[in-house]
Coordinates of C-alpha atoms in Angstrom, one line a residue:
Chain A
M1014 CA -48.7 -73.3 -74.3
A1015 CA -46.0 -73.0 -76.6
S1016 CA -45.6 -76.5 -78.3
N1017 CA -42.1 -76.2 -79.8
E1018 CA -39.5 -76.3 -76.7
Q1019 CA -36.4 -77.1 -79.1
T1020 CA -35.5 -73.9 -81.0
V1021 CA -35.1 -70.8 -79.7
L1022 CA -38.3 -69.9 -77.6
Q1023 CA -38.2 -66.4 -77.0
F1024 CA -40.1 -65.2 -73.9
V1025 CA -40.6 -61.6 -73.6
P1026 CA -41.4 -60.7 -70.1
S1027 CA -43.4 -57.6 -69.4
A1028 CA -41.4 -54.5 -69.3
T1029 CA -42.6 -53.3 -65.9
S1030 CA -44.1 -55.1 -63.0
V1031 CA -47.7 -53.7 -63.6
S1032 CA -50.5 -53.8 -61.3
A1033 CA -53.9 -53.0 -61.3
R1034 CA -56.4 -51.3 -59.3
V1035 CA -60.1 -51.6 -59.5
H1036 CA -62.8 -48.8 -58.7
P1037 CA -65.8 -50.7 -57.2
L1038 CA -68.3 -49.6 -59.7
V1039 CA -66.3 -51.7 -62.4
I1040 CA -67.2 -54.7 -60.3
F1041 CA -70.7 -53.6 -59.9
N1042 CA -71.2 -53.0 -63.5
I1043 CA -69.8 -56.3 -64.3
C1044 CA -72.2 -58.0 -62.1
D1045 CA -75.3 -56.0 -63.3
C1046 CA -74.5 -56.8 -66.9
Y1047 CA -73.7 -60.6 -65.9
V1048 CA -77.5 -60.6 -64.5
R1049 CA -78.8 -59.1 -67.5
R1050 CA -76.9 -61.1 -70.1
P1051 CA -78.8 -62.5 -72.8
D1052 CA -80.4 -66.1 -72.3
Q1053 CA -78.1 -68.2 -74.3
A1054 CA -74.8 -66.5 -73.0
D1055 CA -72.5 -68.1 -70.6
R1056 CA -70.6 -65.2 -69.8
I1057 CA -70.4 -61.6 -70.7
I1058 CA -67.3 -59.8 -71.9
G1059 CA -66.7 -55.8 -72.1
T1060 CA -64.2 -52.9 -72.2
L1061 CA -62.3 -51.6 -69.2
L1062 CA -61.7 -48.1 -69.0
G1063 CA -59.5 -46.2 -67.0
S1064 CA -55.9 -44.8 -67.2
V1065 CA -52.4 -46.0 -66.5
L1066 CA -50.8 -44.0 -63.5
P1067 CA -47.3 -42.6 -63.6
D1068 CA -46.2 -45.4 -61.3
G1069 CA -47.3 -47.9 -64.0
T1070 CA -50.4 -49.1 -62.1
V1071 CA -53.5 -49.7 -64.2
D1072 CA -56.5 -47.6 -62.8
V1073 CA -59.4 -49.2 -64.0
R1074 CA -62.4 -46.8 -63.5
N1075 CA -65.3 -47.7 -65.6
A1076 CA -66.6 -50.5 -67.7
Y1077 CA -69.4 -51.4 -70.1
A1078 CA -70.3 -54.7 -71.7
V1079 CA -70.0 -55.6 -75.3
P1080 CA -72.4 -58.0 -77.0
H1081 CA -70.5 -61.1 -78.3
N1082 CA -71.1 -64.6 -79.6
E1083 CA -69.1 -67.3 -78.7
S1084 CA -68.7 -70.7 -80.4
S1085 CA -66.2 -73.4 -80.0
D1086 CA -63.5 -71.9 -82.1
Q1087 CA -64.6 -68.7 -83.0
V1088 CA -65.6 -65.4 -81.2
A1089 CA -67.7 -62.5 -82.7
L1090 CA -67.3 -59.3 -81.0
D1091 CA -69.9 -56.3 -81.7
I1092 CA -67.1 -53.9 -82.7
D1093 CA -69.5 -51.2 -84.0
Y1094 CA -71.1 -51.5 -80.5
H1095 CA -67.6 -51.4 -78.7
H1096 CA -66.8 -48.2 -80.6
N1097 CA -70.0 -46.4 -80.2
M1098 CA -69.9 -46.9 -76.6
L1099 CA -66.2 -45.8 -76.5
S1100 CA -67.0 -42.6 -78.3
S1101 CA -69.9 -41.9 -76.0
H1102 CA -67.9 -42.6 -72.7
Q1103 CA -65.3 -40.4 -74.2
K1104 CA -67.5 -37.6 -74.8
V1105 CA -68.2 -37.3 -71.2
N1106 CA -64.7 -38.2 -69.5
P1107 CA -62.0 -37.9 -72.3
K1108 CA -59.3 -38.7 -69.5
E1109 CA -60.6 -42.3 -69.6
V1110 CA -59.2 -44.5 -72.2
I1111 CA -59.3 -48.2 -72.9
V1112 CA -57.0 -50.2 -70.6
G1113 CA -58.1 -53.6 -71.2
W1114 CA -61.4 -55.9 -71.1
F1115 CA -63.1 -58.1 -68.8
S1116 CA -64.8 -61.4 -68.7
T1117 CA -66.7 -63.5 -66.2
G1118 CA -66.0 -66.9 -65.4
F1119 CA -63.2 -68.7 -63.7
G1120 CA -59.6 -67.6 -65.3
V1121 CA -58.6 -67.6 -68.7
T1122 CA -60.4 -69.6 -71.3
G1123 CA -59.5 -70.5 -74.6
G1124 CA -61.6 -67.7 -76.5
S1125 CA -59.8 -65.2 -74.4
A1126 CA -56.5 -65.2 -76.5
L1127 CA -58.6 -63.8 -79.4
I1128 CA -60.4 -61.1 -77.7
H1129 CA -57.2 -60.3 -76.1
E1130 CA -55.5 -60.0 -79.3
F1131 CA -58.2 -57.3 -80.5
Y1132 CA -57.7 -55.5 -77.6
S1133 CA -54.0 -55.5 -78.1
R1134 CA -55.0 -53.5 -81.2
E1135 CA -56.6 -50.8 -79.2
V1136 CA -54.1 -50.5 -76.3
T1137 CA -50.4 -51.7 -76.1
T1138 CA -50.7 -53.8 -73.0
P1139 CA -54.2 -54.5 -72.3
V1140 CA -55.4 -55.9 -68.8
H1141 CA -57.7 -58.7 -68.6
L1142 CA -59.8 -59.0 -65.7
T1143 CA -61.7 -61.9 -64.9
V1144 CA -64.8 -62.0 -62.5
D1145 CA -65.8 -65.2 -61.2
T1146 CA -69.6 -64.7 -60.8
G1147 CA -70.1 -68.5 -60.5
F1148 CA -68.4 -68.5 -57.2
K1149 CA -66.7 -71.7 -58.3
N1150 CA -64.3 -72.2 -55.5
G1151 CA -67.0 -70.7 -52.9
E1152 CA -65.1 -67.7 -52.7
T1153 CA -64.4 -64.4 -54.9
N1154 CA -62.1 -64.9 -57.3
I1155 CA -61.2 -61.5 -59.1
K1156 CA -58.1 -61.8 -60.9
A1157 CA -56.0 -59.5 -63.6
F1158 CA -53.7 -60.9 -66.3
V1159 CA -51.6 -59.2 -69.0
T1160 CA -50.1 -61.3 -71.8
N1161 CA -46.4 -62.1 -72.7
N1162 CA -45.7 -63.1 -76.0
L1163 CA -44.2 -66.2 -76.9
S1164 CA -42.1 -66.2 -80.1
L1165 CA -40.1 -68.5 -82.4
G1166 CA -37.7 -66.6 -84.2
D1167 CA -39.8 -63.9 -85.8
Q1168 CA -43.0 -65.9 -85.6
Q1169 CA -45.7 -65.3 -83.1
L1170 CA -46.5 -68.6 -81.4
A1171 CA -48.9 -67.7 -78.5
A1172 CA -49.8 -65.5 -75.8
Q1173 CA -49.2 -66.4 -72.3
F1174 CA -51.2 -65.0 -69.6
Q1175 CA -49.7 -63.9 -66.5
E1176 CA -51.3 -62.7 -63.4
I1177 CA -50.5 -59.5 -62.0
P1178 CA -51.4 -58.1 -58.5
L1179 CA -54.9 -56.7 -58.0
D1180 CA -55.5 -54.1 -55.7
L1181 CA -59.1 -54.5 -54.5
R1182 CA -58.9 -52.1 -51.7
M1183 CA -62.0 -49.9 -52.4
L1184 CA -61.9 -46.7 -50.7
E1185 CA -65.0 -45.7 -52.8
A1186 CA -66.8 -48.4 -51.5
E1187 CA -65.6 -47.8 -47.8
R1188 CA -67.0 -44.0 -48.2
I1189 CA -70.3 -45.3 -48.7
G1190 CA -70.0 -47.9 -46.2
Y1191 CA -70.4 -51.6 -46.6
D1192 CA -73.3 -51.3 -44.4
L1193 CA -75.1 -49.9 -47.3
L1194 CA -73.2 -52.3 -49.8
K1195 CA -73.8 -55.6 -48.3
P1196 CA -77.4 -56.1 -47.5
T1197 CA -79.9 -56.9 -50.5
N1198 CA -82.3 -54.0 -49.2
V1199 CA -81.5 -51.1 -47.1
D1200 CA -84.6 -49.2 -46.2
K1201 CA -82.8 -45.7 -45.2
L1202 CA -79.9 -44.0 -45.8
P1203 CA -77.9 -43.3 -42.7
N1204 CA -78.2 -39.5 -41.9
D1205 CA -75.2 -37.4 -40.4
L1206 CA -75.5 -38.1 -36.8
E1207 CA -76.1 -41.7 -37.3
G1208 CA -73.1 -42.3 -39.2
M1209 CA -71.1 -40.0 -36.7
E1210 CA -72.6 -42.4 -33.8
A1211 CA -71.3 -45.6 -35.7
S1212 CA -67.8 -44.0 -36.2
M1213 CA -67.8 -43.1 -32.9
E1214 CA -68.9 -46.5 -31.5
R1215 CA -66.0 -48.3 -33.8
L1216 CA -63.4 -45.9 -32.6
L1217 CA -64.4 -46.8 -28.9
A1218 CA -64.4 -50.2 -29.5
L1219 CA -60.8 -49.8 -31.0
I1220 CA -59.5 -47.9 -27.8
D1221 CA -61.2 -50.6 -25.5
D1222 CA -59.2 -53.4 -27.8
A1223 CA -56.0 -51.4 -27.2
Y1224 CA -56.5 -51.1 -23.7
K1225 CA -57.2 -54.6 -23.2
Y1226 CA -54.2 -55.6 -25.3
V1227 CA -52.1 -53.4 -23.2
D1228 CA -53.4 -54.7 -19.9
D1229 CA -52.9 -58.5 -21.0
V1230 CA -49.4 -57.6 -21.9
V1231 CA -48.5 -56.1 -18.6
E1232 CA -50.1 -58.7 -16.7
G1233 CA -48.3 -61.1 -18.9
R1234 CA -51.1 -63.0 -20.1
I1235 CA -50.2 -62.4 -23.7
A1236 CA -46.5 -62.7 -25.5
P1237 CA -45.8 -58.9 -26.1
D1238 CA -45.1 -57.7 -29.5
S1239 CA -42.8 -54.8 -30.0
K1240 CA -44.3 -53.6 -33.3
V1241 CA -47.9 -53.3 -31.8
G1242 CA -46.0 -51.6 -29.0
R1243 CA -44.5 -49.1 -31.2
F1244 CA -47.7 -48.4 -33.0
I1245 CA -49.4 -47.6 -29.8
L1246 CA -46.5 -45.4 -28.7
D1247 CA -46.7 -43.6 -32.2
T1248 CA -50.4 -43.1 -31.7
V1249 CA -50.2 -41.7 -28.2
A1250 CA -47.2 -39.6 -29.2
S1251 CA -49.3 -37.9 -31.9
L1252 CA -51.3 -36.3 -29.8
P1253 CA -49.9 -32.9 -29.6
K1254 CA -48.7 -32.0 -26.4
L1255 CA -50.7 -28.9 -25.0
S1256 CA -51.2 -27.6 -21.7
P1257 CA -54.5 -28.1 -20.0
Q1258 CA -55.3 -24.4 -20.0
A1259 CA -54.1 -24.2 -23.9
F1260 CA -56.2 -27.4 -24.9
D1261 CA -59.5 -25.8 -22.8
K1262 CA -59.3 -22.6 -24.4
L1263 CA -58.7 -24.3 -27.9
V1264 CA -61.8 -26.5 -27.2
N1265 CA -64.0 -23.7 -25.5
D1266 CA -63.2 -21.3 -28.4
N1267 CA -64.1 -23.8 -31.0
L1268 CA -67.3 -24.7 -29.1
Q1269 CA -68.3 -21.0 -28.8
D1270 CA -67.7 -20.4 -32.7
Q1271 CA -69.9 -23.2 -33.4
L1272 CA -72.6 -22.3 -30.9
L1273 CA -72.5 -19.0 -32.4
L1274 CA -72.9 -20.5 -35.7
L1275 CA -76.0 -22.5 -34.4
Y1276 CA -77.4 -19.4 -33.0
L1277 CA -77.1 -17.3 -36.3
S1278 CA -78.9 -20.4 -38.3
S1279 CA -81.6 -20.4 -35.9
I1280 CA -82.2 -16.9 -36.0
T1281 CA -82.2 -16.8 -39.5
R1282 CA -84.8 -19.4 -39.8
T1283 CA -87.0 -17.8 -37.2
Q1284 CA -86.4 -14.7 -39.5
L1285 CA -87.6 -16.9 -42.6
G1286 CA -90.7 -18.0 -40.6
L1287 CA -91.7 -14.5 -39.8
A1288 CA -91.1 -13.0 -43.2
E1289 CA -93.1 -15.7 -44.8
K1290 CA -96.2 -14.8 -42.7
L1291 CA -95.7 -11.3 -43.3
N1292 CA -95.0 -11.8 -47.0
T1293 CA -98.3 -13.5 -47.5
A1294 CA -100.5 -12.1 -45.0
A1295 CA -99.9 -8.5 -45.2
Q1296 CA -101.1 -7.9 -48.9
I1297 CA -104.9 -7.4 -47.7
I1298 CA -105.2 -3.7 -48.6
Chain B
M390 CA -86.1 -38.0 -76.0
A391 CA -88.0 -39.1 -78.9
N392 CA -89.2 -42.2 -77.8
A393 CA -89.6 -41.2 -74.3
T394 CA -92.2 -38.6 -75.8
T395 CA -94.3 -41.2 -77.6
R396 CA -94.0 -43.4 -74.5
S397 CA -95.2 -40.8 -72.4
F398 CA -98.2 -40.3 -74.7
L399 CA -99.3 -43.9 -74.3
Q400 CA -98.2 -44.0 -70.6
V401 CA -100.2 -40.5 -70.1
A402 CA -103.2 -42.2 -71.6
A403 CA -102.9 -45.1 -69.5
T404 CA -102.4 -43.4 -66.4
E405 CA -105.0 -40.8 -66.9
E406 CA -107.7 -42.5 -65.4
A407 CA -106.1 -43.8 -62.3
T408 CA -102.5 -43.1 -61.5
P409 CA -101.4 -45.5 -58.7
P410 CA -99.5 -43.7 -56.0
L411 CA -95.6 -43.7 -56.5
R412 CA -94.4 -45.8 -53.6
V413 CA -91.0 -46.8 -54.2
V414 CA -88.2 -45.6 -56.5
Q415 CA -85.9 -48.4 -56.4
I416 CA -82.0 -47.6 -57.6
E417 CA -80.6 -50.9 -58.8
G418 CA -77.7 -51.6 -56.4
L419 CA -79.1 -48.7 -54.2
A420 CA -82.8 -48.3 -53.7
I421 CA -83.9 -44.8 -52.6
N422 CA -87.2 -45.0 -50.9
N423 CA -89.0 -41.6 -51.0
T424 CA -92.2 -40.8 -48.9
T425 CA -93.9 -37.9 -49.3
K426 CA -96.0 -36.4 -46.6
F427 CA -98.3 -35.4 -49.2
L428 CA -101.4 -37.7 -50.0
K429 CA -99.5 -40.2 -51.7
E430 CA -96.3 -41.7 -50.8
L431 CA -93.6 -42.0 -53.1
F432 CA -91.1 -44.8 -52.7
C433 CA -87.9 -45.1 -54.9
T434 CA -85.6 -47.9 -55.0
Y435 CA -82.1 -47.5 -56.4
L436 CA -79.4 -50.1 -57.0
I437 CA -76.2 -49.4 -55.5
Q438 CA -74.4 -49.3 -58.8
V439 CA -76.5 -46.5 -59.8
I440 CA -75.3 -44.6 -56.6
L441 CA -71.9 -45.4 -57.3
K442 CA -71.8 -44.3 -60.7
I443 CA -73.7 -41.0 -59.8
I444 CA -71.1 -40.5 -57.0
K445 CA -68.2 -41.4 -59.5
H446 CA -69.3 -38.9 -62.2
C447 CA -70.1 -35.9 -59.6
K448 CA -66.7 -36.4 -57.9
E449 CA -64.6 -36.6 -61.0
F450 CA -65.7 -33.4 -62.1
S451 CA -66.2 -31.5 -58.9
P452 CA -66.5 -28.5 -58.6
A453 CA -68.0 -28.4 -61.9
L454 CA -71.6 -29.2 -61.7
V455 CA -72.6 -32.3 -63.7
T456 CA -75.8 -33.8 -64.9
G457 CA -76.8 -37.4 -65.9
Q458 CA -79.9 -39.2 -66.8
L459 CA -81.7 -42.0 -64.4
L460 CA -82.9 -45.2 -66.3
G461 CA -85.1 -47.6 -64.6
L462 CA -88.7 -48.9 -64.5
D463 CA -92.1 -47.7 -63.3
V464 CA -93.9 -50.6 -61.8
G465 CA -97.1 -49.9 -60.6
S466 CA -96.5 -48.2 -57.4
V467 CA -92.6 -48.5 -57.3
L468 CA -90.3 -46.5 -59.3
E469 CA -87.2 -48.6 -59.8
V470 CA -84.0 -46.7 -60.9
T471 CA -81.8 -49.3 -62.2
N472 CA -79.1 -47.6 -64.2
C473 CA -77.9 -44.1 -65.4
F474 CA -75.4 -42.6 -67.5
P475 CA -74.0 -39.3 -67.6
F476 CA -74.3 -36.4 -69.7
P477 CA -71.2 -34.7 -70.9
I478 CA -70.6 -31.1 -69.8
R479 CA -72.9 -28.5 -71.6
E480 CA -71.4 -26.0 -73.5
E481 CA -73.5 -23.0 -74.6
D482 CA -73.3 -23.6 -78.4
E483 CA -76.5 -25.1 -80.3
E484 CA -74.6 -27.2 -82.5
I485 CA -73.1 -29.0 -79.5
E486 CA -76.7 -29.1 -77.8
A487 CA -77.9 -30.9 -80.7
E488 CA -75.2 -33.4 -80.2
G489 CA -75.9 -33.8 -77.0
A490 CA -79.4 -35.1 -77.8
N491 CA -77.7 -37.4 -80.1
Y492 CA -75.5 -38.8 -77.5
Q493 CA -78.5 -39.2 -75.3
L494 CA -80.4 -41.4 -78.1
E495 CA -77.1 -43.2 -78.7
M496 CA -76.3 -44.2 -75.3
M497 CA -79.9 -45.4 -74.5
R498 CA -79.7 -47.5 -77.7
C499 CA -76.5 -48.8 -76.5
L500 CA -78.0 -49.7 -73.3
R501 CA -80.9 -51.4 -74.7
E502 CA -78.6 -53.8 -76.7
V503 CA -77.1 -55.0 -73.4
N504 CA -80.7 -55.6 -71.9
V505 CA -80.8 -52.2 -69.5
D506 CA -84.0 -50.7 -68.7
N507 CA -83.9 -47.6 -71.2
N508 CA -86.9 -45.7 -69.6
T509 CA -86.2 -42.1 -68.4
V510 CA -87.2 -41.7 -64.8
G511 CA -85.5 -38.6 -63.8
W512 CA -82.1 -37.0 -63.7
Y513 CA -79.6 -36.7 -61.3
Q514 CA -77.2 -33.7 -60.9
S515 CA -74.3 -32.3 -58.5
T516 CA -74.3 -29.5 -56.4
L517 CA -72.1 -27.6 -54.3
F518 CA -72.9 -27.1 -50.6
G519 CA -76.8 -27.7 -51.2
S520 CA -77.1 -24.8 -53.6
F521 CA -79.4 -26.7 -55.9
Q522 CA -82.8 -24.7 -55.5
T523 CA -82.7 -22.9 -58.7
V524 CA -85.1 -22.0 -61.4
E525 CA -83.1 -23.9 -63.8
L526 CA -84.0 -27.1 -61.5
I527 CA -87.4 -26.4 -61.7
E528 CA -87.6 -25.9 -65.3
T529 CA -85.8 -29.1 -65.8
F530 CA -88.0 -30.9 -63.6
M531 CA -91.1 -29.5 -65.3
N532 CA -89.7 -30.5 -68.8
Y533 CA -89.2 -34.1 -67.5
Q534 CA -92.5 -33.9 -66.1
E535 CA -94.2 -33.1 -69.5
N536 CA -92.8 -36.5 -70.9
I537 CA -92.8 -38.7 -68.0
R538 CA -95.4 -38.7 -65.4
R539 CA -93.5 -39.4 -62.6
C540 CA -89.7 -38.5 -62.2
V541 CA -87.3 -38.1 -59.8
C542 CA -84.4 -35.9 -59.3
I543 CA -81.2 -37.0 -57.4
I544 CA -78.9 -34.4 -55.9
Y545 CA -75.6 -35.4 -54.9
D546 CA -73.2 -33.0 -52.9
P547 CA -69.3 -34.0 -53.3
S548 CA -68.4 -31.5 -51.0
R549 CA -70.4 -32.9 -48.1
S550 CA -69.4 -36.3 -49.2
N551 CA -65.9 -35.7 -48.2
Q552 CA -66.8 -35.5 -44.6
G553 CA -68.1 -39.0 -44.6
V554 CA -71.7 -38.3 -45.2
L555 CA -73.5 -39.9 -48.0
A556 CA -75.2 -36.6 -49.2
L557 CA -77.7 -38.2 -51.7
K558 CA -81.2 -36.6 -51.8
A559 CA -84.1 -37.4 -53.9
L560 CA -86.6 -34.7 -54.7
K561 CA -89.7 -34.0 -56.8
L562 CA -91.8 -31.0 -57.0
S563 CA -94.7 -30.7 -54.9
D564 CA -98.1 -31.3 -57.2
S565 CA -99.6 -27.7 -56.0
F566 CA -96.3 -26.1 -56.7
M567 CA -96.3 -27.5 -60.4
E568 CA -99.8 -26.3 -60.6
L569 CA -99.1 -22.8 -59.8
Y570 CA -95.7 -23.1 -61.9
R571 CA -97.6 -24.3 -65.0
H572 CA -99.9 -21.3 -64.9
N573 CA -96.9 -19.0 -64.0
N574 CA -98.9 -17.7 -60.9
F575 CA -96.9 -16.3 -58.0
T576 CA -98.7 -13.6 -56.5
G577 CA -99.2 -13.4 -53.0
E578 CA -103.2 -13.9 -53.3
K579 CA -102.7 -17.0 -55.3
L580 CA -100.0 -18.4 -53.0
R581 CA -102.7 -17.7 -49.8
E582 CA -105.2 -19.5 -51.7
K583 CA -103.2 -22.5 -52.2
N584 CA -101.9 -22.1 -49.1
L585 CA -98.3 -23.0 -50.4
S586 CA -95.3 -21.8 -48.4
W587 CA -91.5 -22.1 -49.6
V588 CA -91.5 -25.2 -47.4
D589 CA -93.7 -27.0 -49.9
I590 CA -92.0 -26.4 -53.3
F591 CA -89.7 -29.8 -53.0
E592 CA -90.6 -33.0 -51.5
E593 CA -87.8 -34.9 -50.3
I594 CA -88.3 -38.5 -50.9
P595 CA -86.5 -41.3 -48.7
I596 CA -84.3 -43.6 -50.4
K597 CA -84.4 -47.1 -50.2
V598 CA -81.4 -49.1 -51.5
S599 CA -81.5 -52.6 -52.9
N600 CA -78.6 -54.9 -54.4
S601 CA -78.5 -57.9 -56.2
A602 CA -77.7 -60.8 -54.5
L603 CA -74.8 -61.3 -56.7
I604 CA -73.3 -57.8 -55.7
S605 CA -74.2 -58.5 -52.0
A606 CA -72.1 -61.6 -52.1
F607 CA -69.3 -60.0 -53.9
M608 CA -69.3 -57.1 -51.0
T609 CA -69.2 -59.5 -48.2
E610 CA -66.3 -61.2 -49.5
L611 CA -64.4 -58.1 -50.5
E612 CA -64.9 -56.1 -47.0
A613 CA -61.6 -55.3 -45.9
D614 CA -60.5 -56.8 -42.4
T615 CA -59.7 -53.3 -41.2
P616 CA -61.7 -52.1 -38.4
V617 CA -61.1 -48.6 -39.3
K618 CA -62.9 -47.3 -42.8
Q619 CA -62.5 -44.9 -44.9
C620 CA -65.5 -43.1 -43.8
D621 CA -64.7 -43.3 -40.2
Y622 CA -61.5 -41.3 -41.0
E623 CA -63.4 -38.8 -42.6
R624 CA -66.2 -38.4 -40.2
L625 CA -63.5 -37.9 -37.3
Q626 CA -61.8 -35.1 -39.2
L627 CA -61.7 -32.1 -36.7
S628 CA -61.3 -29.3 -39.2
T629 CA -64.8 -28.5 -40.4
S630 CA -64.5 -24.7 -40.5
P631 CA -63.8 -24.4 -44.3
F632 CA -67.2 -26.1 -44.8
L633 CA -68.9 -23.8 -42.3
E634 CA -67.1 -20.9 -43.7
R635 CA -68.3 -21.4 -47.3
N636 CA -71.7 -22.4 -45.9
V637 CA -72.0 -19.0 -44.1
E638 CA -70.5 -17.1 -47.1
F639 CA -73.4 -18.6 -49.2
L640 CA -75.8 -17.7 -46.6
I641 CA -74.6 -14.2 -46.5
E642 CA -75.2 -14.0 -50.5
C643 CA -78.4 -15.5 -50.0
M644 CA -79.4 -12.8 -47.6
D645 CA -78.4 -10.0 -49.9
D646 CA -80.5 -11.5 -52.7
L647 CA -83.3 -11.8 -50.3
S648 CA -83.2 -8.3 -49.3
M649 CA -83.0 -7.4 -52.9
E650 CA -86.3 -9.2 -53.4
Q651 CA -87.7 -7.7 -50.4
Q652 CA -86.8 -4.3 -51.8
K653 CA -88.6 -4.8 -55.1
F654 CA -91.6 -5.9 -53.0
Q655 CA -91.2 -2.7 -51.1
F656 CA -91.1 -0.9 -54.2
Y657 CA -94.1 -2.5 -55.5
Y658 CA -96.1 -1.7 -52.5
R659 CA -95.0 1.8 -52.6
N660 CA -96.1 2.1 -56.3
L661 CA -99.5 0.4 -55.4
S662 CA -100.4 2.4 -52.6
R663 CA -99.4 5.7 -54.8
Q664 CA -101.6 4.4 -57.4
Q665 CA -104.4 3.9 -55.2
A666 CA -104.0 7.2 -53.4
Q667 CA -104.1 8.8 -57.3
Q668 CA -107.1 6.6 -58.1
Q669 CA -109.1 8.1 -55.0
A670 CA -107.9 11.8 -55.8
W671 CA -109.2 11.5 -59.5
L672 CA -112.4 9.6 -58.2
Q673 CA -112.8 12.6 -56.0
K674 CA -112.2 15.1 -58.6
R675 CA -114.5 13.2 -61.1
R676 CA -117.4 13.2 -58.4
A677 CA -117.1 16.7 -57.7
E678 CA -117.1 17.5 -61.4
N679 CA -120.0 15.1 -61.8
M680 CA -122.0 17.0 -58.8
A681 CA -121.3 20.4 -60.8
R682 CA -122.7 18.9 -64.1
K683 CA -125.6 17.6 -62.1
N684 CA -126.4 20.8 -60.9
A685 CA -126.0 22.3 -64.0
G686 CA -128.4 19.6 -65.4
E687 CA -125.9 18.0 -67.7
E688 CA -125.0 14.2 -68.1
P689 CA -122.7 13.1 -65.6
L690 CA -119.3 11.6 -66.8
P691 CA -118.5 7.8 -66.1
E692 CA -116.7 6.9 -63.0
E693 CA -114.3 4.7 -64.5
D694 CA -111.7 5.6 -67.2
P695 CA -109.8 2.6 -68.2
T696 CA -107.7 4.9 -70.7
N697 CA -106.5 6.9 -67.8
P698 CA -103.0 5.7 -67.0
V699 CA -103.8 5.9 -63.2
F700 CA -106.1 2.7 -63.6
K701 CA -103.5 0.6 -65.4
P702 CA -102.9 -2.2 -62.8
I703 CA -99.1 -2.5 -61.9
P704 CA -97.9 -6.3 -62.4
E705 CA -97.4 -7.8 -59.1
P706 CA -93.5 -9.2 -59.1
S707 CA -93.3 -13.1 -58.8
R708 CA -92.9 -14.7 -55.5
L709 CA -90.8 -17.4 -57.1
D710 CA -87.3 -16.3 -56.8
S711 CA -88.0 -15.2 -52.9
F712 CA -89.5 -18.5 -52.3
L713 CA -86.4 -20.2 -53.8
I714 CA -83.9 -17.9 -51.8
T715 CA -85.7 -18.7 -48.7
N716 CA -85.5 -22.5 -49.5
Q717 CA -81.7 -22.0 -50.0
I718 CA -81.3 -20.2 -46.9
A719 CA -83.0 -22.6 -45.0
N720 CA -80.9 -25.5 -46.6
Y721 CA -77.7 -23.4 -45.4
C722 CA -79.2 -23.1 -42.0
N723 CA -79.6 -27.0 -41.9
Q724 CA -76.2 -27.7 -43.1
V725 CA -74.8 -25.3 -40.8
N726 CA -76.8 -26.9 -37.8
G727 CA -76.0 -30.4 -38.9
V728 CA -72.2 -29.7 -39.1
A729 CA -72.0 -28.0 -36.0
G730 CA -73.7 -30.4 -34.2
Q731 CA -71.1 -33.2 -35.4
S732 CA -68.3 -31.3 -34.6
F733 CA -69.6 -30.6 -31.4
S734 CA -69.6 -34.5 -30.9
R735 CA -65.8 -34.4 -32.2
L736 CA -64.9 -31.7 -29.7
Y737 CA -66.2 -33.4 -26.8
L738 CA -64.7 -36.8 -28.0
M739 CA -61.5 -34.9 -28.3
K740 CA -61.6 -33.5 -25.0
A741 CA -62.3 -36.8 -23.4
L742 CA -59.3 -38.5 -25.2
H743 CA -57.0 -35.7 -24.1
E744 CA -58.2 -36.0 -20.5
K745 CA -57.4 -39.7 -20.6

């Protein structure tokens, strides 16, 4: 980006190797805002809220869109809106502070530098998150950037956007289950037992896979991989060694506890039913 | 709130004639479809994003209880919940309360600016171990109901979600209950007349989830390759005892409350029968006196004397509390049943694994 390469070009690398982590809500929020963008707008931008973890990871937990206008060489941001929204969010959760900003579209574009400069005033090292809602390459393209300043002597020349690693493993989303997140329509939420069933099925499939792998290795169909072998060994070893009697006792005790609770709750329910009948019927005096 | 009120008048005027039954409540990103066993079907759709927001807000502040507002559209027979925003934690201070109202208006104004539907359709709140059936909830619901004809309340339980369960419920009060509540009429007689039992206070609405195609695409791409998901780990956790213990603890507390209520009723009935005995005694005395007066050729005294304290009716205690407590107990029982059922399967699974 810097045009002058003969004099001393100072390249200040970012102090730490930062990385970013994104809460799925942020992606959802951005997508929703994009769907609801004004007619004439090509992209939407907005503020990212979150916190910086002790190890330098930027944890992005919330986002809101900020209305803006963009022409070829200038960007107008609704700063009032930004501040209003910020103070509202802080009332709810004071721990979430500005950590950067997001924009839809593929990678960094021209106007981005200006917006980034604005956010640099709000927070020392803002993170710029780009979400490609157009799926240009036919795949998801979510990237995070920080800037490095290029300066010539005391003069600021430009800012270089540098990509930083982005952690997209979304534990929160996994908790809800992708079964619910992926399809565009789900008629019913899975209840406890259905979820349990699904988990068990997956577990069984995994055990089957492991069996098959071990059998194949033993019979020489697959080249053995010592790493996998060690994992399997660790897993098997993690089962506590108990004598069958002790184990039976443990399981049976537990079962009996649960049965007792079930019994108790059934009795309670019966009592409730009875009490209700008595309460409403006994009053004929 | 103010524009919700004005809107509601219009809406009430418009809907007074024929309210189409509410069939769907749709949450943007996550649609929740609620069907009532009542005359009409209630159906909500929620967008996933709304559910994520609710979960995030409730979880971050757990174990403190939080609330927030649901925004969306009421389209014919479908109630779509397309967005929501959290309320700051409430404090017992009037000044802050006023600020809270301001916050709400401000937030709705801001959201409108980025083209978010800003009609209130209900609210959400977090709960611990399903202990949400309180008078406050009913009052809040009635308040909302005054302003918007159809509203829904989402209950999320962060404590249960740690077990890999999406503990999300959409509730509404049944119409017959609301009618009674409005007249504050919870005597045994009225309840019998309406044939309303504690089961009929809340109606749970099944949840339907919908997603925009964009989000769906992102999620398909972003889904991790690992065959084991976080929720699987959590579901297969063997230790459920803390949860069960807390549940049983709450259950015992509720039982105490219920027996207190029962004592109130017993006290009332005892008083009532004592009063009736007194009335009888007084009547007999008066009759005897009248007989004497008649024999003596005097005018008989009236057989009723409203000024006498014996005839003052004793107010019947409201059944509302005991109804709610009963509901609560039933809820705990269900939870215990559910969790115990799950841990049975886990135990057998463990046994089978061990035998291998």
